[in-house]
mmCIF file of C-alpha atoms and ligand atoms in Angstrom:
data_model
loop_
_atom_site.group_PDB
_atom_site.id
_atom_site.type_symbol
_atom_site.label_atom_id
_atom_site.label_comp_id
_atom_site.label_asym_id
_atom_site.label_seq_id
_atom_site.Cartn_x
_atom_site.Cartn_y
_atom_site.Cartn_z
ATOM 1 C CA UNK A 19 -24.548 -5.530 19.584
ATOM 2 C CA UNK A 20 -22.551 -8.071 18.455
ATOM 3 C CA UNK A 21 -18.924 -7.402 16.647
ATOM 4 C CA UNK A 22 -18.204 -7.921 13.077
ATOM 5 C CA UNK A 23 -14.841 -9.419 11.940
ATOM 6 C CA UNK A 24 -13.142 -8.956 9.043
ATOM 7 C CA UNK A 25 -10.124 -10.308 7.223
ATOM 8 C CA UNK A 26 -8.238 -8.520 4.657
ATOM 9 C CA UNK A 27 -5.103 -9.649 2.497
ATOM 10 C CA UNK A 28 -1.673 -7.601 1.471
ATOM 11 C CA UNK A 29 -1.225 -6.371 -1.774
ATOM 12 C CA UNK A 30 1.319 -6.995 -3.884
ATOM 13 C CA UNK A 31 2.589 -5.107 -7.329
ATOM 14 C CA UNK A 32 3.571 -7.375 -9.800
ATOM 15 C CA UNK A 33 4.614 -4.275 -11.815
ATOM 16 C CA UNK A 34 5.044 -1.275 -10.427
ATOM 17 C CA UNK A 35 5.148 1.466 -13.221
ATOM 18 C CA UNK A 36 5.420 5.380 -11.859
ATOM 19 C CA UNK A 37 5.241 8.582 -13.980
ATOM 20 C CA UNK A 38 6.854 11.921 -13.449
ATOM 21 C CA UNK A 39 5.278 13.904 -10.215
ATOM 22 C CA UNK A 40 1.723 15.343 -10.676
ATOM 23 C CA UNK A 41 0.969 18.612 -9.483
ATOM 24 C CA UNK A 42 -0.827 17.467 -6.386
ATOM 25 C CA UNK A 43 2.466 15.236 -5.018
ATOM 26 C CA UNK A 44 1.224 12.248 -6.365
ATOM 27 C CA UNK A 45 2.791 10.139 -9.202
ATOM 28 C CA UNK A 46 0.850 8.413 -11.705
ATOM 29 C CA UNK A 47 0.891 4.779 -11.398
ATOM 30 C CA UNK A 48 0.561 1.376 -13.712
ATOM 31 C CA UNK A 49 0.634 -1.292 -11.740
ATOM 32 C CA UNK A 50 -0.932 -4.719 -11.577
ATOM 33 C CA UNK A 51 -2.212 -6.036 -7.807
ATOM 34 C CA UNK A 52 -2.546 -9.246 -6.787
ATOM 35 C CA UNK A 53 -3.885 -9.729 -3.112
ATOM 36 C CA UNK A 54 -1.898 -12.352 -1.179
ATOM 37 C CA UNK A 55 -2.838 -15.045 1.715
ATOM 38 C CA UNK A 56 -1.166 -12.523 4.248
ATOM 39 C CA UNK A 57 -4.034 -11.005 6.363
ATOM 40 C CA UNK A 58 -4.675 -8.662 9.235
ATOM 41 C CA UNK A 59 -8.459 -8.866 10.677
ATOM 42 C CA UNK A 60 -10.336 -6.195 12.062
ATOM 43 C CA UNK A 61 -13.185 -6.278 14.612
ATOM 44 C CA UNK A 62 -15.767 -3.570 15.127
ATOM 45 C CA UNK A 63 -18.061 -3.656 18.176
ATOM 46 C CA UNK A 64 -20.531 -1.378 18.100
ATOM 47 C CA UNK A 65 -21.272 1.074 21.136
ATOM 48 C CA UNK A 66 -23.773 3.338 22.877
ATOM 49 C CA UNK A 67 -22.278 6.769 22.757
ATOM 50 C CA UNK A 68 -20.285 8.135 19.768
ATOM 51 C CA UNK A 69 -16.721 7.653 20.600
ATOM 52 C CA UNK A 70 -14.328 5.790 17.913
ATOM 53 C CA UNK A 71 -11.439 4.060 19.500
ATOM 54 C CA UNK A 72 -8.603 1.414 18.592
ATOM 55 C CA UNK A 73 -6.269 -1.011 19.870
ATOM 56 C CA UNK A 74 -3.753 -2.833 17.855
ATOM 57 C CA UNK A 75 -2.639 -6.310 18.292
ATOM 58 C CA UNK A 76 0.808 -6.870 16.210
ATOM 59 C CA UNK A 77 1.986 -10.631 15.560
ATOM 60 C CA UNK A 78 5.116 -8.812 14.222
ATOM 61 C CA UNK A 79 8.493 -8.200 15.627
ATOM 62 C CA UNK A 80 9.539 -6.018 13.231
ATOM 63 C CA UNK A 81 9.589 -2.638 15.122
ATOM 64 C CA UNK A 82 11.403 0.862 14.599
ATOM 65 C CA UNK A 83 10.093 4.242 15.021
ATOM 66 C CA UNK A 84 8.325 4.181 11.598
ATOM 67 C CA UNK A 85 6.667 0.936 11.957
ATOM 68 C CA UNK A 86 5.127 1.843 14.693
ATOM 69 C CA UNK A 87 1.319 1.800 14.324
ATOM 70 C CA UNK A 88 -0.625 5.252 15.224
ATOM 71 C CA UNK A 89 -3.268 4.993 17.709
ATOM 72 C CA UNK A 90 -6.239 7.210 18.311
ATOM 73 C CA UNK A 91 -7.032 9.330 15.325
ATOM 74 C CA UNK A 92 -4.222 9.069 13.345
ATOM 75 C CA UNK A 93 -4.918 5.461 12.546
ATOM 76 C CA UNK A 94 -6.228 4.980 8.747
ATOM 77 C CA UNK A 95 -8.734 2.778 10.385
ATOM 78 C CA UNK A 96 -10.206 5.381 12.875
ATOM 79 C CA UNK A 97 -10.242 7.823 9.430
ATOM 80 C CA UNK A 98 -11.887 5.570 7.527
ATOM 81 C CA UNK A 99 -14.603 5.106 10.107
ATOM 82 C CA UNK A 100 -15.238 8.655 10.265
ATOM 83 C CA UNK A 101 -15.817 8.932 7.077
ATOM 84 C CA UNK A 102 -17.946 6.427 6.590
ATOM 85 C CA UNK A 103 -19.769 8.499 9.451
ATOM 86 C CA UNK A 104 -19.775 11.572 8.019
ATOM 87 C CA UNK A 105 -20.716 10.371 4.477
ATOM 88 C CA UNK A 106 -23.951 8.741 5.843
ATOM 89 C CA UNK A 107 -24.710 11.164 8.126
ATOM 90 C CA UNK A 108 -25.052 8.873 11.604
ATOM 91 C CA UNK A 109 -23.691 9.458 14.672
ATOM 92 C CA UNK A 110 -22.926 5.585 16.194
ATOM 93 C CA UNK A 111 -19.714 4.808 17.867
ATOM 94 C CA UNK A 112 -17.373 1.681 17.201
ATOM 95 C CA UNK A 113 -14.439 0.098 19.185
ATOM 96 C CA UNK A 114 -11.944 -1.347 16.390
ATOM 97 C CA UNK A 115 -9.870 -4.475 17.228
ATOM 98 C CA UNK A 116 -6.561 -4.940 14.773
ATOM 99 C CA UNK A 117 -5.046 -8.123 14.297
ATOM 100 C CA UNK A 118 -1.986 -6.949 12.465
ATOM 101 C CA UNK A 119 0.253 -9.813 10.720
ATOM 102 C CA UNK A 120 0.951 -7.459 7.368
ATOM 103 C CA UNK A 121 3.827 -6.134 8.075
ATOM 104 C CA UNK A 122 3.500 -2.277 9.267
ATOM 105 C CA UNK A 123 5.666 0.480 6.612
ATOM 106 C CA UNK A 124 6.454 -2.850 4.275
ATOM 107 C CA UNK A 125 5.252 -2.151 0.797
ATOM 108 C CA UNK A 126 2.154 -4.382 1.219
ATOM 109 C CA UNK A 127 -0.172 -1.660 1.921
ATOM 110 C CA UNK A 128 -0.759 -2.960 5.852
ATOM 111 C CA UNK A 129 -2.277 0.472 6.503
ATOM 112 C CA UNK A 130 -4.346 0.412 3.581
ATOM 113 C CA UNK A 131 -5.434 -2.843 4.205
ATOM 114 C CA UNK A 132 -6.919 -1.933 7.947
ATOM 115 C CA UNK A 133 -8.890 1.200 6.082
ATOM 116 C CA UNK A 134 -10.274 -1.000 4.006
ATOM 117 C CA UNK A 135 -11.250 -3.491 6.234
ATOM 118 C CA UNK A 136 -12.662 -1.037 8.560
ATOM 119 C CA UNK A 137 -14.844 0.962 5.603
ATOM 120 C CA UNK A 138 -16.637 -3.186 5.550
ATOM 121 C CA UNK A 139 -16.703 -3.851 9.498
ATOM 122 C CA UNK A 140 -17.949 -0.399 10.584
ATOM 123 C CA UNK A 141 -20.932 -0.665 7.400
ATOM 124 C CA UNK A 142 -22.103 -4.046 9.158
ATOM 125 C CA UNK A 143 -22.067 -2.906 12.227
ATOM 126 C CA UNK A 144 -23.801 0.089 11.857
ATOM 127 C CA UNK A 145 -26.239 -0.891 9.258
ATOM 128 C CA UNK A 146 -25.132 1.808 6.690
ATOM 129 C CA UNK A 147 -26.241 -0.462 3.975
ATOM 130 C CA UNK A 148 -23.093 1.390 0.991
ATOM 131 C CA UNK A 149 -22.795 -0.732 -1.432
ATOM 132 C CA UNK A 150 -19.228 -1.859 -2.376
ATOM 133 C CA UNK A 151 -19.035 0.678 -5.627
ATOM 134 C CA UNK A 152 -19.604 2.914 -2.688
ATOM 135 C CA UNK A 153 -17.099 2.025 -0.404
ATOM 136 C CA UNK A 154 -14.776 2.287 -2.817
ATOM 137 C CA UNK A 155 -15.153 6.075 -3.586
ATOM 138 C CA UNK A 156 -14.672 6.706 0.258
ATOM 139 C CA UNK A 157 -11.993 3.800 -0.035
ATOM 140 C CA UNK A 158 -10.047 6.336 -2.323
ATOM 141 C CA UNK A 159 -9.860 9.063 -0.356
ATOM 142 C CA UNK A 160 -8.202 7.311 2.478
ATOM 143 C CA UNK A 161 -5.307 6.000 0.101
ATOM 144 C CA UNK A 162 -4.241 5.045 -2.956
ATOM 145 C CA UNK A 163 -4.236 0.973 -2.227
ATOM 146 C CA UNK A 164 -7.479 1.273 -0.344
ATOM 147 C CA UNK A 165 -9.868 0.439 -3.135
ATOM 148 C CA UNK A 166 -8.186 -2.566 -4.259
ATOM 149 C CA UNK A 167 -7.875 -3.737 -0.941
ATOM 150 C CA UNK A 168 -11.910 -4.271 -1.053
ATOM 151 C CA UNK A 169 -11.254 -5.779 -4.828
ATOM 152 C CA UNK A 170 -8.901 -8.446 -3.508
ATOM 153 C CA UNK A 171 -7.693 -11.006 -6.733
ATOM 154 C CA UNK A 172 -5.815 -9.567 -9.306
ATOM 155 C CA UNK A 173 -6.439 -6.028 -11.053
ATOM 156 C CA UNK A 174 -4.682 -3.137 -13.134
ATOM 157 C CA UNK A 175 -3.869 -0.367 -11.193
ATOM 158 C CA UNK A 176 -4.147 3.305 -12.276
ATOM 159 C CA UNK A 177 -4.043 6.907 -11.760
ATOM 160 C CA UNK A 178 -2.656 7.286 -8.152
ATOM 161 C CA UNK A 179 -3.305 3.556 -7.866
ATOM 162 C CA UNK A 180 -6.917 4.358 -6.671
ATOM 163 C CA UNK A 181 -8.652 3.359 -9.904
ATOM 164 C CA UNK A 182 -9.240 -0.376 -10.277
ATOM 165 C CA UNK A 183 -9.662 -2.721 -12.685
ATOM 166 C CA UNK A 184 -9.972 -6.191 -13.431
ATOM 167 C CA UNK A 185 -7.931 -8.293 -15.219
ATOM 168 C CA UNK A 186 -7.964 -11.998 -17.323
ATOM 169 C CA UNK A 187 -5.692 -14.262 -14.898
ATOM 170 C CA UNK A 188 -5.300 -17.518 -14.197
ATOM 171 C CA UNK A 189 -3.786 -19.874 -11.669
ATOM 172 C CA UNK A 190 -2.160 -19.194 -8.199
ATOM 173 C CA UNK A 191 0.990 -18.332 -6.896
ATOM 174 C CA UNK A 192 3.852 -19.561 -4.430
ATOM 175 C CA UNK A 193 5.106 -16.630 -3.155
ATOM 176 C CA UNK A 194 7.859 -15.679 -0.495
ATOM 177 C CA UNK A 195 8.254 -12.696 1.406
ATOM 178 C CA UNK A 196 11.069 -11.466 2.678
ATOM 179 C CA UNK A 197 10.188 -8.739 5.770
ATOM 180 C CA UNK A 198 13.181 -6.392 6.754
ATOM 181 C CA UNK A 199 13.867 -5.193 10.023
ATOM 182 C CA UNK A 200 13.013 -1.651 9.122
ATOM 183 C CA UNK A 201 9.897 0.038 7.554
ATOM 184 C CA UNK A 202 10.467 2.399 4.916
ATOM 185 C CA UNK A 203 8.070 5.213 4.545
ATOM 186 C CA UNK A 204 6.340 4.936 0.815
ATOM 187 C CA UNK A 205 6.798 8.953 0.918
ATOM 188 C CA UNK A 206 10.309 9.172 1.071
ATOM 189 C CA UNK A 207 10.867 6.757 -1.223
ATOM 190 C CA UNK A 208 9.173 8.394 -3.527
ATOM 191 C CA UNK A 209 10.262 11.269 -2.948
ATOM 192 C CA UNK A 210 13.805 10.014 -3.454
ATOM 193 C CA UNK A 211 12.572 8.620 -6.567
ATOM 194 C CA UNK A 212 12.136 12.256 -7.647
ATOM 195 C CA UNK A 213 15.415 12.919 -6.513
ATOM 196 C CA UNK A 214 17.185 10.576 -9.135
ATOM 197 C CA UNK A 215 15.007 11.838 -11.715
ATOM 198 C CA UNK A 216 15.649 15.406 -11.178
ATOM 199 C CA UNK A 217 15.979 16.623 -14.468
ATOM 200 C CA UNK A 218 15.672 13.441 -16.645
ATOM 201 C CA UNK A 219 12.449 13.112 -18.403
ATOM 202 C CA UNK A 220 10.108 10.514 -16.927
ATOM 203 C CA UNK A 221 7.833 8.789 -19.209
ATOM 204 C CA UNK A 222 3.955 7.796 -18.665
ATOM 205 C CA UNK A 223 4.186 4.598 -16.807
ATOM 206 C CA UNK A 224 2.476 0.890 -18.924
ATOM 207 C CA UNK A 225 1.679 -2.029 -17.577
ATOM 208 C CA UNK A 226 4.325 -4.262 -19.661
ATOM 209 C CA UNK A 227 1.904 -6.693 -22.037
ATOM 210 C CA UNK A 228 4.494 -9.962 -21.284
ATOM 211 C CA UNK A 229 2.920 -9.347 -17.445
ATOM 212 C CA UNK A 230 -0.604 -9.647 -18.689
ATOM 213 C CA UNK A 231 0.105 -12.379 -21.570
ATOM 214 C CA UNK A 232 1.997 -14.128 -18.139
ATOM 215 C CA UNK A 233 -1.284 -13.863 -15.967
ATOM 216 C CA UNK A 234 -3.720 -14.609 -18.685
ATOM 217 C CA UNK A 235 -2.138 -18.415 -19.392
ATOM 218 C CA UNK A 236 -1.271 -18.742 -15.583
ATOM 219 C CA UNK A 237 2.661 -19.309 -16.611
ATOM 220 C CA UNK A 238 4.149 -18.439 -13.297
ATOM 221 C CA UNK A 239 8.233 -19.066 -15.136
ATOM 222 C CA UNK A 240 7.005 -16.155 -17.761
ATOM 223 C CA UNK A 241 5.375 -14.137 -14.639
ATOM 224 C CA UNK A 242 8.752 -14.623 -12.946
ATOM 225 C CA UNK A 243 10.848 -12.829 -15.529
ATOM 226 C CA UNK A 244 7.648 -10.084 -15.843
ATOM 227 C CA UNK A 245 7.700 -8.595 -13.103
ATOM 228 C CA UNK A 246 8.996 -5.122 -12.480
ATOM 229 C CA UNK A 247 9.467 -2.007 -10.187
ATOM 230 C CA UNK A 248 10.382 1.391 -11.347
ATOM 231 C CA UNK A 249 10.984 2.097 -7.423
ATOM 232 C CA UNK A 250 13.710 -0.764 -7.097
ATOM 233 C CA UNK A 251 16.501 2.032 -7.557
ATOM 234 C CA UNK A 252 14.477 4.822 -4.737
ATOM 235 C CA UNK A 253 14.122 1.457 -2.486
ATOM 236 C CA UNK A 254 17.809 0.619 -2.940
ATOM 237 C CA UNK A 255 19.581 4.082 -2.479
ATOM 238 C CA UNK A 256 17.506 4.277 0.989
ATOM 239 C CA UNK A 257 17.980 0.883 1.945
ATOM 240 C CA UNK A 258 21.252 -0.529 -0.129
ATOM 241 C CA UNK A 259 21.351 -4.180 1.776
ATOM 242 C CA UNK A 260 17.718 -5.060 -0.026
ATOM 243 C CA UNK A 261 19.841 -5.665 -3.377
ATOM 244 C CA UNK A 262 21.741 -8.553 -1.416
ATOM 245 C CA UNK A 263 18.380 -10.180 -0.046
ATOM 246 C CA UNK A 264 17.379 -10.211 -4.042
ATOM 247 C CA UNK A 265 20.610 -11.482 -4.884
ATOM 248 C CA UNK A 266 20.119 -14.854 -2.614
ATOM 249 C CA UNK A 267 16.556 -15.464 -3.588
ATOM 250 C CA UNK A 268 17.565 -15.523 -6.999
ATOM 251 C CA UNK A 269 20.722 -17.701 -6.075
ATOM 252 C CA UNK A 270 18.410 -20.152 -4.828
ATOM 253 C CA UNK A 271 16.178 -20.335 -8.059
ATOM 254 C CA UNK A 272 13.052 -17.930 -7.526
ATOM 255 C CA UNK A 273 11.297 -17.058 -10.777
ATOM 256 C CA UNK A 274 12.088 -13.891 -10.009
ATOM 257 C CA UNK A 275 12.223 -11.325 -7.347
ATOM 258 C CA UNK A 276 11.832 -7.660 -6.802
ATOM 259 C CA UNK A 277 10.844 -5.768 -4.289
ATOM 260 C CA UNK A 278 7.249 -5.006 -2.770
ATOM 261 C CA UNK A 279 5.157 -1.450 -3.849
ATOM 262 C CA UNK A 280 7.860 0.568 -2.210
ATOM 263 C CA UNK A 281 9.712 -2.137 -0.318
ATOM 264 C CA UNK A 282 11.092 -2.884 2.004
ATOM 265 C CA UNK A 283 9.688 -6.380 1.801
ATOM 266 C CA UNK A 284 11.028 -8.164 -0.975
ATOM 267 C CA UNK A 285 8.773 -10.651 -2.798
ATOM 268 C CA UNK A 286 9.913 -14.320 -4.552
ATOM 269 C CA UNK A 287 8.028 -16.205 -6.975
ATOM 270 C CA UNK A 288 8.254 -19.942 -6.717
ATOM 271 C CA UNK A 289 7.562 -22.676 -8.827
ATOM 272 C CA UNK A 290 5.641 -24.722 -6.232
ATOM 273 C CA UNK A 291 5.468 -25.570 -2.344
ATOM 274 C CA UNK A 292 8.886 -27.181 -1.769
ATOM 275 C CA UNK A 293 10.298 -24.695 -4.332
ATOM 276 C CA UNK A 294 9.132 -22.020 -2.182
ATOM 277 C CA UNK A 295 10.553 -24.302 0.874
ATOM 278 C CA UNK A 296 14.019 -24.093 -0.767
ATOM 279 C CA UNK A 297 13.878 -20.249 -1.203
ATOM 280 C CA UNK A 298 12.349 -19.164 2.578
ATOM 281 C CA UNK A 299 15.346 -21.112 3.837
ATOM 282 C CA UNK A 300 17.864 -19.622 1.398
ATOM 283 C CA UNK A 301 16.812 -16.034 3.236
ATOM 284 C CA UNK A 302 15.937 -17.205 6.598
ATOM 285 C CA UNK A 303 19.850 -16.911 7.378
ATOM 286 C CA UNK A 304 20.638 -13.589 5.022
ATOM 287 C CA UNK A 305 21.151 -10.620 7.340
ATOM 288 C CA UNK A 306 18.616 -7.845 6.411
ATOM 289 C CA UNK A 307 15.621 -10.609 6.809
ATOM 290 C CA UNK A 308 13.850 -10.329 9.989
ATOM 291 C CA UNK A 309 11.414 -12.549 9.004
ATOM 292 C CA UNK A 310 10.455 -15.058 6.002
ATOM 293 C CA UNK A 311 6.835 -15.748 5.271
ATOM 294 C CA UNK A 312 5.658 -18.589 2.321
ATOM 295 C CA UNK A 313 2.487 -17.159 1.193
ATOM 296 C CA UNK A 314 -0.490 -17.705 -2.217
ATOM 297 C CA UNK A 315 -2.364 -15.175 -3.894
ATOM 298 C CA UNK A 316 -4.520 -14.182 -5.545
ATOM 299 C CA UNK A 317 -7.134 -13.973 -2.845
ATOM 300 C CA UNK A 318 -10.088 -12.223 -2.298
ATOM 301 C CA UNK A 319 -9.986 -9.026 -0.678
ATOM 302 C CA UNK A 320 -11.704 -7.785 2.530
ATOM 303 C CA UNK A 321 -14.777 -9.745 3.837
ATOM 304 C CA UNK A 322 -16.627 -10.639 6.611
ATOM 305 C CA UNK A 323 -15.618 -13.377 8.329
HETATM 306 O O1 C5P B 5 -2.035 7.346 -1.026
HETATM 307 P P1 C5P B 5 -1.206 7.100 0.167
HETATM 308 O O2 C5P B 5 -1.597 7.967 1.334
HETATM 309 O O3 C5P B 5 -1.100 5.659 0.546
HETATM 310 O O4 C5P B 5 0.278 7.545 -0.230
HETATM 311 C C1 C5P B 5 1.288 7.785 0.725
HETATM 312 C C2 C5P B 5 2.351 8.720 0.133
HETATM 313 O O5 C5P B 5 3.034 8.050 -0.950
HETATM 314 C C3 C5P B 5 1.779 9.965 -0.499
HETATM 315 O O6 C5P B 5 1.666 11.006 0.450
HETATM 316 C C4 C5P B 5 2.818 10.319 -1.556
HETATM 317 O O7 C5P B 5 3.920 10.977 -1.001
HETATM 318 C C5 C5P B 5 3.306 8.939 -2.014
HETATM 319 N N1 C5P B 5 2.597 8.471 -3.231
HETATM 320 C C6 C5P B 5 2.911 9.045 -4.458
HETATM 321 N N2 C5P B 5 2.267 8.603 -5.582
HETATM 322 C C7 C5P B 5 1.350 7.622 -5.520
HETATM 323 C C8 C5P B 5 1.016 7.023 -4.291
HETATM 324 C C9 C5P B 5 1.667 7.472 -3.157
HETATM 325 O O8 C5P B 5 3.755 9.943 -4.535
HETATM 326 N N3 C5P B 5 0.751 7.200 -6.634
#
């Protein structure tokens, strides 16, 4: 049998609107994704008896206890392969590679991404034959960034974030990410967002129409001042040294800057390629930066290839 890779890009929120806490623990989301030239690859050998194993290969240095990925069956990928199993009914085994260069815990949905990609490696290699509408109802039950993941471009985000879709854009970006030293876990920082809104009303997030007026003419200086994250203040009051790496990208001319789903990774929108030069070296010397990445989107999202 021979393996199947796939690629699959980080996400990014442009906006990231959240509502008030829904009974389930979940918060109700507007958001608009935009898949970025950042991607892990995952490869799927098929084998002879029915065991489902992984082994992770990280091209990261960030490490701490939380960024740590899970092996064996607490890996998304490993769940996402069972349940592609279990929803068609085989009983095949699979050996899953990870290439992982998203970074792990950093707001770009690195998890999600390797569910994702394994849902489309583990269908080719076992011949399952789901179509991608129906990956993407087993892509929502593995998490809330999952289905987009297999979208890839650009797209409104709602509900949880699971429901996807598209949206009029134009043009590409010059992005710059900013990777801390830390992962934060999306949980608690939404769960400290609930914190700070203990007892203030929350309303019904929008997706702000000056972000989709922005995308649909492709003006990156009007995307720039768009963009949004109702989780900045959560992020911040866990981690208060990401306002400073905002501060210098914005010293040193982004578009604008905020930070990543639930951070810590803090994105910058350039105007070009040495303008996004200018800013990566701005924040390659700012303390709370373990790494600085230059980086396009949108891209498509995961494929085989
Ligand atoms: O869906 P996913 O498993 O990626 O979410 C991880 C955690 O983030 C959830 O367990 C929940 O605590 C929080 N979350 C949330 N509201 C969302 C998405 C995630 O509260 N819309």
């Amino acid at each position: 049998m021979s393996p199947v890779n796939v690629r699959v890009p980080a996400k990014i929120n442009l906006c990231l609107g959240v509502g008030p806490v829904r009974d389930d623990g979940y918060h109700p989301l507007a958001t608009v994704y935009q898949a970025v030239d950042l991607h892990d690859e995952v490869r799927a050998t098929g084998r002879d008896d029915d065991q489902i194993t992984v082994s992770v290969h990280s091209e990261m240095d960030v490490r701490s206890e939380i960024s740590v990925v899970p092996d064996g069956d607490d890996n998304i990928a490993v769940k996402a392969a069972r349940l592609l199993r279990e929803r068609t009914g085989i009983s095949s085994g699979v050996d899953l590679s990870i290439r992982k260069v998203i970074p792990v815990a950093g707001g770009m949905a690195g998890g999600s991404a390797d569910a994702a990609a394994a849902l489309v490696a583990c269908n080719e290699v076992w011949g399952t034959g789901l179509s991608r509408p129906a990956l993407e109802v087993l892509a929502a039950q593995l998490g809330s960034d999952v289905p987009f993941l297999l979208h890839g471009g650009n797209a409104v985000g709602g509900g949880r974030g699971e429901t996807v879709s598209p949206v009029l854009a134009r043009g590409s970006y010059h992005w710059v990410f900013a990777m801390a030293h830390e992962g934060l876990s999306t949980r608690a920082v939404f769960a400290e967002f609930d914190r700070l809104n203990t007892g203030a009303e929350v309303p019904e997030p929008v997706v702000p129409d000056a972000l989709l007026a922005a995308l649909r003419a492709g003006d990156a200086e009007a995307l720039g001042a768009a963009l949004s994250n109702d989780l900045t203040e959560a992020a911040f009051s866990l981690r208060p040294e990401l306002e400073d790496t905002l501060s210098i990208g914005i010293e040193a001319g982004a578009l604008g800057a905020i930070l990543s789903g639930s951070g810590p990774t803090a994105l910058f929108l350039a105007s070009d390629e040495a303008h996004s030069l200018d800013i990566a070296f701005a924040l390659s010397s700012a303390a709370g930066c373990a790494d600085v990445v230059q980086s396009r989107g949108p891209v498509p999202g995961a494929r085989v290839g």
